[in-house]
Coordinates of C-alpha atoms and ligand atoms in Angstrom, one line a residue:
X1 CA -23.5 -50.2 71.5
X2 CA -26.1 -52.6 69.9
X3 CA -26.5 -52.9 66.6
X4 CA -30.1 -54.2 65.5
X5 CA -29.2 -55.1 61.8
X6 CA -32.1 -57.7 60.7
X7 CA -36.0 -57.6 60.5
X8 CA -38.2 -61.0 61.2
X9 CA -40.0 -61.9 57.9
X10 CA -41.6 -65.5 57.5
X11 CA -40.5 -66.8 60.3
X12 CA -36.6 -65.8 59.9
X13 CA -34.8 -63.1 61.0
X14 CA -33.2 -61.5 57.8
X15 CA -31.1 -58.9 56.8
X16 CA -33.6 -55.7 55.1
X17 CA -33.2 -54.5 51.7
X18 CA -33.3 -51.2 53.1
X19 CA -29.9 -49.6 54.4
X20 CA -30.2 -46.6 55.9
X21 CA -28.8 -46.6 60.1
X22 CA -31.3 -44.9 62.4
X23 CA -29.6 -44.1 65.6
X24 CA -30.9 -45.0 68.9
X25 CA -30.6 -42.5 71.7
X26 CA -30.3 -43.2 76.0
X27 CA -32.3 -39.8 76.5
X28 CA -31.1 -40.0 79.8
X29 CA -27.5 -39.4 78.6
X30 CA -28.3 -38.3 75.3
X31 CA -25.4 -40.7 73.9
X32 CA -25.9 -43.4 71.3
X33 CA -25.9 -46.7 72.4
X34 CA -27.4 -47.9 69.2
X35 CA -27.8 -48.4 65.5
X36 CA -30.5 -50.3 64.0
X37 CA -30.7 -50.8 60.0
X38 CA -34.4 -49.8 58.6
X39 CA -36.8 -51.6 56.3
X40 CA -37.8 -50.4 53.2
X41 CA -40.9 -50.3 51.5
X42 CA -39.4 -53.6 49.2
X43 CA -38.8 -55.0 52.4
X44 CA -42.5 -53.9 53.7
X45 CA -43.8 -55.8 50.5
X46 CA -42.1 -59.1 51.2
X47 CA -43.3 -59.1 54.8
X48 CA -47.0 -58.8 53.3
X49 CA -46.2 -61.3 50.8
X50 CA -45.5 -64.0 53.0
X51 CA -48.0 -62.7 55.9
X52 CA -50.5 -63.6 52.6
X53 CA -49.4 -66.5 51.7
X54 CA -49.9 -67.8 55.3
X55 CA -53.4 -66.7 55.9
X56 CA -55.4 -69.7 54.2
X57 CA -53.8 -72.0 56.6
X58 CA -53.7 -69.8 59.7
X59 CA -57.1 -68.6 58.8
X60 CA -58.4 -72.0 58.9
X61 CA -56.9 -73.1 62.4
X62 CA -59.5 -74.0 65.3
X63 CA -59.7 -71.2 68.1
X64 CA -58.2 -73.5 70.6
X65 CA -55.2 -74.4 68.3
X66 CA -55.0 -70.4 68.2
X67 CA -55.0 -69.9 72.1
X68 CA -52.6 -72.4 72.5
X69 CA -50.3 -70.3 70.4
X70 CA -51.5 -67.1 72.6
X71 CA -50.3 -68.4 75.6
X72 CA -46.8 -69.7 74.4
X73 CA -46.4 -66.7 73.0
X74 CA -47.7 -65.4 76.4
X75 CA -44.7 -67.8 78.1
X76 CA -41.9 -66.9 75.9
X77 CA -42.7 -62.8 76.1
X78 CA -43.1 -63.2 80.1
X79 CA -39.7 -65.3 80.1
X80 CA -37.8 -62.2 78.6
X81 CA -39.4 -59.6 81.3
X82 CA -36.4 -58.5 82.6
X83 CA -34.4 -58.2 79.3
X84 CA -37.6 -56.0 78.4
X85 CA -37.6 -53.8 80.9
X86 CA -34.0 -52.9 80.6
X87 CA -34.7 -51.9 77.0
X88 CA -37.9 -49.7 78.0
X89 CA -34.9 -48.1 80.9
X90 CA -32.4 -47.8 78.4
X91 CA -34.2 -46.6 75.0
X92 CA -37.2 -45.0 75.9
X93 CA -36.6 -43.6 79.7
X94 CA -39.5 -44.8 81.6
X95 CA -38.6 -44.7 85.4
X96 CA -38.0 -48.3 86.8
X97 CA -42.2 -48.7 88.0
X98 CA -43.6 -47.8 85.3
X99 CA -40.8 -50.1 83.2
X100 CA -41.6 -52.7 85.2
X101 CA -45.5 -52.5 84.8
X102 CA -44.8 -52.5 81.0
X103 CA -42.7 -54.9 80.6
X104 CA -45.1 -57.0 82.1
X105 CA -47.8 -55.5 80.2
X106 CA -46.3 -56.9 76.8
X107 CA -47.0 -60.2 77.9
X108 CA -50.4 -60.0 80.0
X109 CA -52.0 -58.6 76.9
X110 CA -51.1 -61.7 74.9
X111 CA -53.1 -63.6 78.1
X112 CA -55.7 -61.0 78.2
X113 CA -56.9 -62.0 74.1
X114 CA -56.7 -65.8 75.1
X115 CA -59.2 -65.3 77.8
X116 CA -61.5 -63.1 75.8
X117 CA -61.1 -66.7 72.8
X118 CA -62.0 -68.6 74.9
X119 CA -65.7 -67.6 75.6
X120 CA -65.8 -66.5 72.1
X121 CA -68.6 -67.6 69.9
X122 CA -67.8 -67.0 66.2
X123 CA -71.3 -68.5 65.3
X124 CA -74.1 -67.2 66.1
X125 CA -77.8 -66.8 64.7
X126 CA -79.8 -63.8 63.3
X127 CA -83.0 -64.4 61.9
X128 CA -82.8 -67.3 59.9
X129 CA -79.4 -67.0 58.9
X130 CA -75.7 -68.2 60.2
X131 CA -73.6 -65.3 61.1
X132 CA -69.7 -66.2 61.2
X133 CA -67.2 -64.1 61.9
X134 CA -64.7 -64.4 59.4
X135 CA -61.1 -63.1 59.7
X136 CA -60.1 -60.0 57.7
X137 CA -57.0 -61.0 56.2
X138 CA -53.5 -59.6 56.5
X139 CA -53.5 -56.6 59.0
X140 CA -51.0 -54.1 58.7
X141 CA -50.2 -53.0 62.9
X142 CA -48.2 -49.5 63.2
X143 CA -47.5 -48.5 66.8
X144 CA -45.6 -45.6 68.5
X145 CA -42.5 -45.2 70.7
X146 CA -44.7 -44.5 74.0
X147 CA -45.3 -48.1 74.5
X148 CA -43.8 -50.1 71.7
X149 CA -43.7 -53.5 73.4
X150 CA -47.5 -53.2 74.8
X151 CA -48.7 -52.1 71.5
X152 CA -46.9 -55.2 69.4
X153 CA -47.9 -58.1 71.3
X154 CA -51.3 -56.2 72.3
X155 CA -52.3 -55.3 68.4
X156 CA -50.6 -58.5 67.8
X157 CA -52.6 -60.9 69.7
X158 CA -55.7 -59.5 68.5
X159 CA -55.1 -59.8 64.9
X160 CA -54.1 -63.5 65.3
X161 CA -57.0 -64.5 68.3
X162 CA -59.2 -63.1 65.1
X163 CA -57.2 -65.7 62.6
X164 CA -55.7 -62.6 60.9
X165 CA -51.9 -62.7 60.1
X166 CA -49.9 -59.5 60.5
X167 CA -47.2 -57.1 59.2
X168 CA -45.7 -55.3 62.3
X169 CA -44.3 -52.0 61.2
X170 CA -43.2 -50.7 65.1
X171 CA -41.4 -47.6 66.1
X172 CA -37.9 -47.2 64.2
X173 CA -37.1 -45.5 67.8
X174 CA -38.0 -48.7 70.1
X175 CA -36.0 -50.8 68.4
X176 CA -34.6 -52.5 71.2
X177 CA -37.8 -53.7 72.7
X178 CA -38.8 -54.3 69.3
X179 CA -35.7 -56.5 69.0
X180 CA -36.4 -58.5 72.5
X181 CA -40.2 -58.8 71.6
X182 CA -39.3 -60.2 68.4
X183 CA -37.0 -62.9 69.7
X184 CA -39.6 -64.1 72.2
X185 CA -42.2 -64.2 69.6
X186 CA -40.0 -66.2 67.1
X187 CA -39.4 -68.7 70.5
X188 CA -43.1 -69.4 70.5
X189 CA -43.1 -71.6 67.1
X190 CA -45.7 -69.6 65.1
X191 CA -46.2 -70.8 61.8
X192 CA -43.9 -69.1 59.1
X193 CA -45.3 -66.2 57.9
X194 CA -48.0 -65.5 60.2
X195 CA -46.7 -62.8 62.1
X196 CA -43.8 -60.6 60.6
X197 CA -41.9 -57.6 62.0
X198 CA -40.6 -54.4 59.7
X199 CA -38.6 -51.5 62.0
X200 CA -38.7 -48.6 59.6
X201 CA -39.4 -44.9 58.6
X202 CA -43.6 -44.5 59.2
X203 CA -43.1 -42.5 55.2
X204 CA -42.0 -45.8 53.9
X205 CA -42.7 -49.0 55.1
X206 CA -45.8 -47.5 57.2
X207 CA -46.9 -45.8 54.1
X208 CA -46.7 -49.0 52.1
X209 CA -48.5 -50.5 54.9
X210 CA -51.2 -48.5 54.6
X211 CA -51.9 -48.4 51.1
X212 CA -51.2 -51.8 50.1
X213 CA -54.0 -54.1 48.3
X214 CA -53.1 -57.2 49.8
X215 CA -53.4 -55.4 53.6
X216 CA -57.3 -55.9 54.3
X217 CA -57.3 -54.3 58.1
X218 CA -55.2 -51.4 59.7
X219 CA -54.7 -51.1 63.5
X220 CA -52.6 -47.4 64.1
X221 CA -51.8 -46.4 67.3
X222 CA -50.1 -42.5 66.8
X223 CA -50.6 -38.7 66.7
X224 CA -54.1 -37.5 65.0
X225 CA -52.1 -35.8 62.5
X226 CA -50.7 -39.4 61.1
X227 CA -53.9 -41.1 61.8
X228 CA -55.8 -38.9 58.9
X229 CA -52.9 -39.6 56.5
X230 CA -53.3 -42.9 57.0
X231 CA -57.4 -43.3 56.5
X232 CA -56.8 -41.1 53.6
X233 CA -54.4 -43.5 52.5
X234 CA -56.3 -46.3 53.1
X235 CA -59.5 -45.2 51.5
X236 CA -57.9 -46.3 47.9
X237 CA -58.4 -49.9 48.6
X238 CA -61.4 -49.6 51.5
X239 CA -59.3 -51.2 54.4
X240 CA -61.0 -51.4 58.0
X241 CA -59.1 -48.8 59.9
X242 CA -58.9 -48.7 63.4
X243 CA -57.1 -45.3 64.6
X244 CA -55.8 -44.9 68.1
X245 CA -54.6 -41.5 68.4
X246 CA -54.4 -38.5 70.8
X247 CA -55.8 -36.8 73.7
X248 CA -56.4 -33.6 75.6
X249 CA -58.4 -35.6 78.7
X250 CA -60.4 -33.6 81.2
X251 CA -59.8 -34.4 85.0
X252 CA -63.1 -33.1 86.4
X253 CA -62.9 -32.7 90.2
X254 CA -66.1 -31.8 91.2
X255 CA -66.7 -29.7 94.4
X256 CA -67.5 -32.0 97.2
X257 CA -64.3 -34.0 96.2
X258 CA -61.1 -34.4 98.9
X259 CA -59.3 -31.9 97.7
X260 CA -56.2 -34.6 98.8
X261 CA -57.0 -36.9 97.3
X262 CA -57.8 -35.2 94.1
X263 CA -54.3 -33.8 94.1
X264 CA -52.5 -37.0 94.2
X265 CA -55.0 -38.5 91.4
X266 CA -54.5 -35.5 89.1
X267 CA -50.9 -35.7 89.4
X268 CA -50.4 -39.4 88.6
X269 CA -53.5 -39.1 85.6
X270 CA -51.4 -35.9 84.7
X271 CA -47.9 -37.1 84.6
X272 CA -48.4 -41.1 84.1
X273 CA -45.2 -42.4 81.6
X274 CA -43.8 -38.9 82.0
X275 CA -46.3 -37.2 80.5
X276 CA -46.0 -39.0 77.7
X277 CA -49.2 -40.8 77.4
X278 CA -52.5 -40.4 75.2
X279 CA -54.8 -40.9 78.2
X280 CA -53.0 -38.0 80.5
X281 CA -55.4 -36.2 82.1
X282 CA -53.5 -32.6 81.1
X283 CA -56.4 -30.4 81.7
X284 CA -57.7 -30.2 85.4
X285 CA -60.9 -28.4 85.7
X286 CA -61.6 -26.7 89.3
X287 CA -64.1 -25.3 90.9
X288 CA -63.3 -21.9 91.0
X289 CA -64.5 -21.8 95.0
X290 CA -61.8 -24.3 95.8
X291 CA -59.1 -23.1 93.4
X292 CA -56.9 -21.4 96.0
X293 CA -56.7 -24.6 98.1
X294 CA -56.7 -26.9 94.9
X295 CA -53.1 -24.9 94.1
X296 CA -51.5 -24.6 97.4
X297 CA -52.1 -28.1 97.7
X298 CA -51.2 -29.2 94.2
X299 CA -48.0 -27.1 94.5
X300 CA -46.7 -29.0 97.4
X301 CA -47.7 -32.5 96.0
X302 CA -45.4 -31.8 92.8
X303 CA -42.4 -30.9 94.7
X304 CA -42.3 -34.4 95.4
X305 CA -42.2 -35.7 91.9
X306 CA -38.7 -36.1 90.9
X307 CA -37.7 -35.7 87.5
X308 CA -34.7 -37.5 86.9
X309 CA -32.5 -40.2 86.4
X310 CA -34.7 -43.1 85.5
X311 CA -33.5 -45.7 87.4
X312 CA -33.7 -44.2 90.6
X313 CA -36.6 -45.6 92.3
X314 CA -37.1 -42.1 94.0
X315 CA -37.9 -40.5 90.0
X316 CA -41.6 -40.5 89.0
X317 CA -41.3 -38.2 85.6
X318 CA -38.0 -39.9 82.9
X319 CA -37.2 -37.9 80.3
X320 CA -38.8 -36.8 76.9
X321 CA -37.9 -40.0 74.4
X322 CA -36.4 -37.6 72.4
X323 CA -34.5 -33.9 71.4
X324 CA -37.5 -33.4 69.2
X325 CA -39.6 -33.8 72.0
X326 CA -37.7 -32.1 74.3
X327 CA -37.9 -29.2 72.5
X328 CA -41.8 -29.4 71.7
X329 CA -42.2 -29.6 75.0
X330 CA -40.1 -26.4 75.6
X331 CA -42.0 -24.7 73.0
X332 CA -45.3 -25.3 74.9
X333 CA -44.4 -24.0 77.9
X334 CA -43.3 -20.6 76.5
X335 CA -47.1 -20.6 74.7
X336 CA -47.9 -20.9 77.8
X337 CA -45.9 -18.3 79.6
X338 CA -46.8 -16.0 76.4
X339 CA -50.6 -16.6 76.4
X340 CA -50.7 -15.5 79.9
X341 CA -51.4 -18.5 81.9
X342 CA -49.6 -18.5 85.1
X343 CA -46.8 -20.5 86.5
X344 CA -47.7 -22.7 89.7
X345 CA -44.6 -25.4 89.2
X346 CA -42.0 -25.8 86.6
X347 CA -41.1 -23.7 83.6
X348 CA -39.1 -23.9 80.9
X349 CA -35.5 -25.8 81.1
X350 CA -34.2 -28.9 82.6
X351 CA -34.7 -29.4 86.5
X352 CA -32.5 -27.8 89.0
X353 CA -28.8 -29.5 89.0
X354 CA -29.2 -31.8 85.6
X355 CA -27.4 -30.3 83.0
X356 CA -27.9 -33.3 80.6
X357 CA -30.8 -35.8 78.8
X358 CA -34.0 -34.8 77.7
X359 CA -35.7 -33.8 81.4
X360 CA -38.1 -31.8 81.7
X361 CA -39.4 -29.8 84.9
X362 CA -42.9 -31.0 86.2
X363 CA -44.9 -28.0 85.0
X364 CA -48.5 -26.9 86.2
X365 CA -50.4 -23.8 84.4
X366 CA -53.2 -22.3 86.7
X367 CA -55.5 -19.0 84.9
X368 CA -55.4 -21.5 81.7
X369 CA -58.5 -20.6 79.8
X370 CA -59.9 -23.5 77.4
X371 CA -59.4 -21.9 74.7
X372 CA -55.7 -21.3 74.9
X373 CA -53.2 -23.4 73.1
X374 CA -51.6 -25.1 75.9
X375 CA -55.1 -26.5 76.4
X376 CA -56.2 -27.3 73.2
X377 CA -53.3 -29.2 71.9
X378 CA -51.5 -32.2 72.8
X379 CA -47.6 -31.5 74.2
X380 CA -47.1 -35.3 75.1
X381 CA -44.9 -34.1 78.3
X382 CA -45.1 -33.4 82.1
X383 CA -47.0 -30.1 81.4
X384 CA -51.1 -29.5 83.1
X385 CA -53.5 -26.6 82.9
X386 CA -55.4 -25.7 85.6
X387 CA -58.6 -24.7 84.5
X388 CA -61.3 -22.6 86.8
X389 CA -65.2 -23.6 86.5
X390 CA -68.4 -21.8 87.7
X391 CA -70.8 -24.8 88.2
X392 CA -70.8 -28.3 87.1
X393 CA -72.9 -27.9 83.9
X394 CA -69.5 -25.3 83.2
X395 CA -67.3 -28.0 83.9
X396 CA -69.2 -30.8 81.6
X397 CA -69.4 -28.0 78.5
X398 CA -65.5 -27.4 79.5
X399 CA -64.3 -31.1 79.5
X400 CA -66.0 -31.2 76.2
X401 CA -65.3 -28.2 74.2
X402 CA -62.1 -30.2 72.4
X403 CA -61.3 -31.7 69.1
X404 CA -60.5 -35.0 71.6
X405 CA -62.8 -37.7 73.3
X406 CA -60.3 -40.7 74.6
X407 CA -60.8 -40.3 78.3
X408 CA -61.6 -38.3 81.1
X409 CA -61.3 -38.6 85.3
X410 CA -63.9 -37.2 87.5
X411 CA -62.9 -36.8 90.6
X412 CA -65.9 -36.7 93.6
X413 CA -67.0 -37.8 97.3
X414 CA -70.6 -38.6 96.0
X415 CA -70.6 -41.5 93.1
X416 CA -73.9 -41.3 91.9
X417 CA -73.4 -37.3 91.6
X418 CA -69.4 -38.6 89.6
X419 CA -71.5 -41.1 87.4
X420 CA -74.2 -38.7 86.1
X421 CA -71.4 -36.3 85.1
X422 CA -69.0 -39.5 83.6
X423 CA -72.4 -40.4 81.6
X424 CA -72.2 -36.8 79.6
X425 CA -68.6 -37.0 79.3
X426 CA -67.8 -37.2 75.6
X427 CA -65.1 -39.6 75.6
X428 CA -64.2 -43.1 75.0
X429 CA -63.2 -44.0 78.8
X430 CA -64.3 -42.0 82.1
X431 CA -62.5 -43.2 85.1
X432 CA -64.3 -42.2 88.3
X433 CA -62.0 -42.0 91.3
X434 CA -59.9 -44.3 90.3
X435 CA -57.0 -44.8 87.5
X436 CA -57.0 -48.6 87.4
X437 CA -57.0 -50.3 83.8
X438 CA -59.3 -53.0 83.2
X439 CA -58.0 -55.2 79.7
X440 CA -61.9 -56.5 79.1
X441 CA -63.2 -53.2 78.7
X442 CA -62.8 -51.3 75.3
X443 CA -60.6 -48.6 74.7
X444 CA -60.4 -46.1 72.2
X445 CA -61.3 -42.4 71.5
X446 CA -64.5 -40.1 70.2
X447 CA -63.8 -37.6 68.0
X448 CA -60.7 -36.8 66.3
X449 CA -59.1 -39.5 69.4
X450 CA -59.5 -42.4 67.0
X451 CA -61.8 -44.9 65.5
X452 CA -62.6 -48.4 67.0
X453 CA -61.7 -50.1 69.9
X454 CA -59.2 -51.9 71.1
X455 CA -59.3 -54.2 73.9
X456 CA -61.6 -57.5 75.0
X457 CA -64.3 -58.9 72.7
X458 CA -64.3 -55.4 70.6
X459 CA -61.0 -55.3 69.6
X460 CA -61.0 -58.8 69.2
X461 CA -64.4 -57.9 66.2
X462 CA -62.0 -55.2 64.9
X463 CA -60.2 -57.5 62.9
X464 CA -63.5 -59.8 62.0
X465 CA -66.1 -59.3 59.1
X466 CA -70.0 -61.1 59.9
X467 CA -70.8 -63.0 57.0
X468 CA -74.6 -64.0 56.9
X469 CA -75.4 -67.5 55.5
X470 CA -78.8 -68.3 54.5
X471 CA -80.7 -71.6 53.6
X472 CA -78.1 -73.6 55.7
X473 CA -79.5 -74.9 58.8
Ligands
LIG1 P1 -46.6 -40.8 65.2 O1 -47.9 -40.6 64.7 O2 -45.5 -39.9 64.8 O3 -46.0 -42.3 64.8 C1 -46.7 -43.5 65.1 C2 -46.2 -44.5 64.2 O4 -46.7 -44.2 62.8 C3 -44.7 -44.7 64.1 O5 -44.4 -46.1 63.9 C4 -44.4 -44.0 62.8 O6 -43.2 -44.4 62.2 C5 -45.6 -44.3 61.9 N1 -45.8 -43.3 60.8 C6 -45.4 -42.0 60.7 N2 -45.8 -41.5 59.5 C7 -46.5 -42.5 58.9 C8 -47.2 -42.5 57.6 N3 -47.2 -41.5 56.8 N4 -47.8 -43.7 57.3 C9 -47.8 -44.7 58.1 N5 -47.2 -44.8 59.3 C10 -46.5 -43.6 59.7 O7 -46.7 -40.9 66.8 P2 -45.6 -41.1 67.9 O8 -44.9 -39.7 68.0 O9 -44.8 -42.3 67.7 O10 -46.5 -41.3 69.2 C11 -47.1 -40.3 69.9 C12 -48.5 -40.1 69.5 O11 -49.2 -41.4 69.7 C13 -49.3 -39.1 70.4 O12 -50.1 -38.3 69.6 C14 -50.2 -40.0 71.3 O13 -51.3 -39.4 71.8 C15 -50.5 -41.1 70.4 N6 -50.9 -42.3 71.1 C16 -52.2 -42.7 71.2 C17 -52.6 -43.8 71.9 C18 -54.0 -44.3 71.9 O14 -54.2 -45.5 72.3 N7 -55.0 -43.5 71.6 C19 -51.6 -44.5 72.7 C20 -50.3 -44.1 72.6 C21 -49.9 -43.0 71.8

């Protein structure tokens, strides 16, 4: 049983003025193998205090001084890898390849913003005026239990590559990664106060966050629903706001496409971290010439995605972080079953021969109609909808009739044919044949999937503010 009892405010870990116990779950087990003591909004004020008080310094440091401190904070993450990943395992569920890759993630990302300092230029001309890019000021960061680690040092390093300082309010249910992350940070000899780390209650400490004065810049990573309570929120006192929130994505597989191959990329789009990820491609949109095949095929694929114990290396889908989740994801399914869509894989209760944790059975809809829930709304588990298209201007109305836009797969044999459907995909990413990640490119969602970008030189201007200066040479 671990007991996480402090916070990490100006460069100390300290006991919070807040003393309520959360309780930490292995949702493999569903037994508690943890306690951690939240933060309160008093404590949420102090960690802005002194994130303030070191900003004119920090502010003021040369960018190489500031990738310096990227990359030992790059060292000290990537020393604690394996202390990482047995947190993500134990707290959150991921199986052990997808642990791995974010575990490793946490620290790459603090790399990734050192590279994209170093061929910054903060100067540069327009018209007759300087333009600098000046830092923003303190930035609140709020991130979500699907990837607690990647989004604090990710968030993290962007805020400070910028010369912002930070407030961290993470995941009151990661706090064991939170608690490894921390350490490592604290290892890399940042000045006092220039980043600081609150685990508490989003109503709280996220909501004094959000509507503080001395906060200049929000970064939010969460559900849509938060996200607008949060600009709201913020509106009082004008922060910058950059919202990272959820997804409905389209996997387009056009009709020339290996039907094969499509499978095996829909699958791993569909069911990436369990199902539990913004970008999941949930709705799969077929040619309705090819749907037979496309669902004999798909239904053989899935029998070989094993959901189960997490640490098995056979296990591709963990279980839901969570009862509440569990149990959202259960409700889905039966809005499924009751809107009429049709059962290929899956259904409603734990796989065949588990009888405990939060597992869910890899479940694929085929008849699913766009307009039905199960399409429209975001489950966050190992649930797809097949959806049947006419022609490919059908599929490209389809894959954008949502309130969503973060990304979308298309899915062809003919690349030029994938790229002119990709280029009237409404959507902040389209990945054509592929799933690969690239860090320089920017992320984030259209619509009601966020605002801003994250990632490269455009997350890195998230947390600036051009300042024109005229009549100096
Ligand atoms: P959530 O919105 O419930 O919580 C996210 C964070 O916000 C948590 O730290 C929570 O404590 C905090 N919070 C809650 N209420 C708050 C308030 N009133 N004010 C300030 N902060 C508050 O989301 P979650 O359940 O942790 O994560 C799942 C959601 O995150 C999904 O909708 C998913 O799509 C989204 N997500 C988006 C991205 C992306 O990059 N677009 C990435 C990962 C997850």
């Amino acid at each position: 049983m671990q007991i996480i009892d402090q916070i990490y405010i100006d460069g100390a870990f300290v006991t919070p003025h807040g003393d309520e116990f959360f309780e930490l779950f292995d949702p493999s087990t569903e037994t508690v193998i943890g306690r951690v003591r939240l933060a309160d909004a008093h404590d949420a004020r102090a960690a802005i205090a002194a994130a303030k008080r070191a900003f004119p310094a920090f502010s003021r440091t040369g960018k190489h001084e500031r990738i310096d401190m990227l990359k030992r904070m790059y060292e000290a993450v990537a020393a604690k890898e394996d202390a990482l990943f047995d947190a993500i395992v134990d707290e959150y569920g991921a199986p052990v390849s997808r642990a791995r890759w974010m575990a490793r993630h946490a620290s790459s990302v603090l790399l990734d913003a050192a590279n994209v300092l170093e061929s910054y230029a903060f100067e540069r001309r327009a018209g007759t005026a300087r333009v600098v890019m000046q830092p923003l000021g303190v930035a609140g960061l709020i991130t979500p239990w699907n990837s607690d680690a990647g989004f604090i040092c990710g968030k993290l390093a962007a805020a400070l590559a910028a010369g912002c300082t930070a407030v961290i309010k993470p995941s009151e249910m990661s706090a064991m990664q939170t608690r490894v992350v921390t350490e490592a940070l604290h290892a890399a000899g940042l000045p006092p106060g220039v980043f600081n780390i609150v685990t508490g209650r989003g109503e709280t400490v996220g909501a004094e966050i959000s509507a503080h004065p001395d906060v200049a810049k929000l970064s939010f990573t969460g559900s849509t629903a938060v996200g607008k309570t949060i600009l709201r929120t913020a509106a009082d006192t004008l922060k910058r706001v950059t919202l990272e929130l959820g997804g409905k994505s389209p996997m387009i597989v056009l009709d020339d496409a290996n039907v094969d191959e499509a499978v095996l990329l829909a699958l791993d789009a569909g069911f990436m971290n369990s199902g539990q990820a913004c970008i999941a491609g949930t709705r799969i949109l077929v040619p309705q010439t090819r749907l037979r095949e496309f669902e004999e095929k798909i239904t053989r694929a899935v029998a070989e995605f094993r959901s189960g114990d997490p640490r098995d290396p056979r296990t591709r889908i963990g279980p839901m972080v969570s009862r509440k989740q569990w149990e959202r994801v259960q409700r889905y399914i039966r809005i499924g079953i009751d809107e009429g869509a049709r059962l290929i894989a899956g259904g409603e209760g734990r796989p065949e021969g588990v009888n405990a944790g939060w597992f869910v059975r890899p479940t694929i809809f085929s008849d699913v109609r766009n307009d039905m829930t199960i399409a429209r709304e975001e489950i966050f588990g190992p649930v797809l909808s097949i959806i049947a298209y006419e022609d490919t201007e059908d599929a490209i109305a389809i894959a954008n009739d949502t309130p969503y836009g973060l990304q979308a797969y298309v899915c062809s044999a003919d690349a030029a044919r994938a790229e002119a459907v990709a280029s009237r995909i409404e959507a902040g990413r389209v990945l054509v044949n592929t799933l690969a990640h690239e860090p320089a490119a920017p992320f984030g969602g259209f619509k009601q999937s966020g605002i801003g970008r994250e990632y490269g030189t455009y997350g890195l201007e998230a947390f600036l503010e051009p300042k024109s200066l005229l009549g100096v040479s």
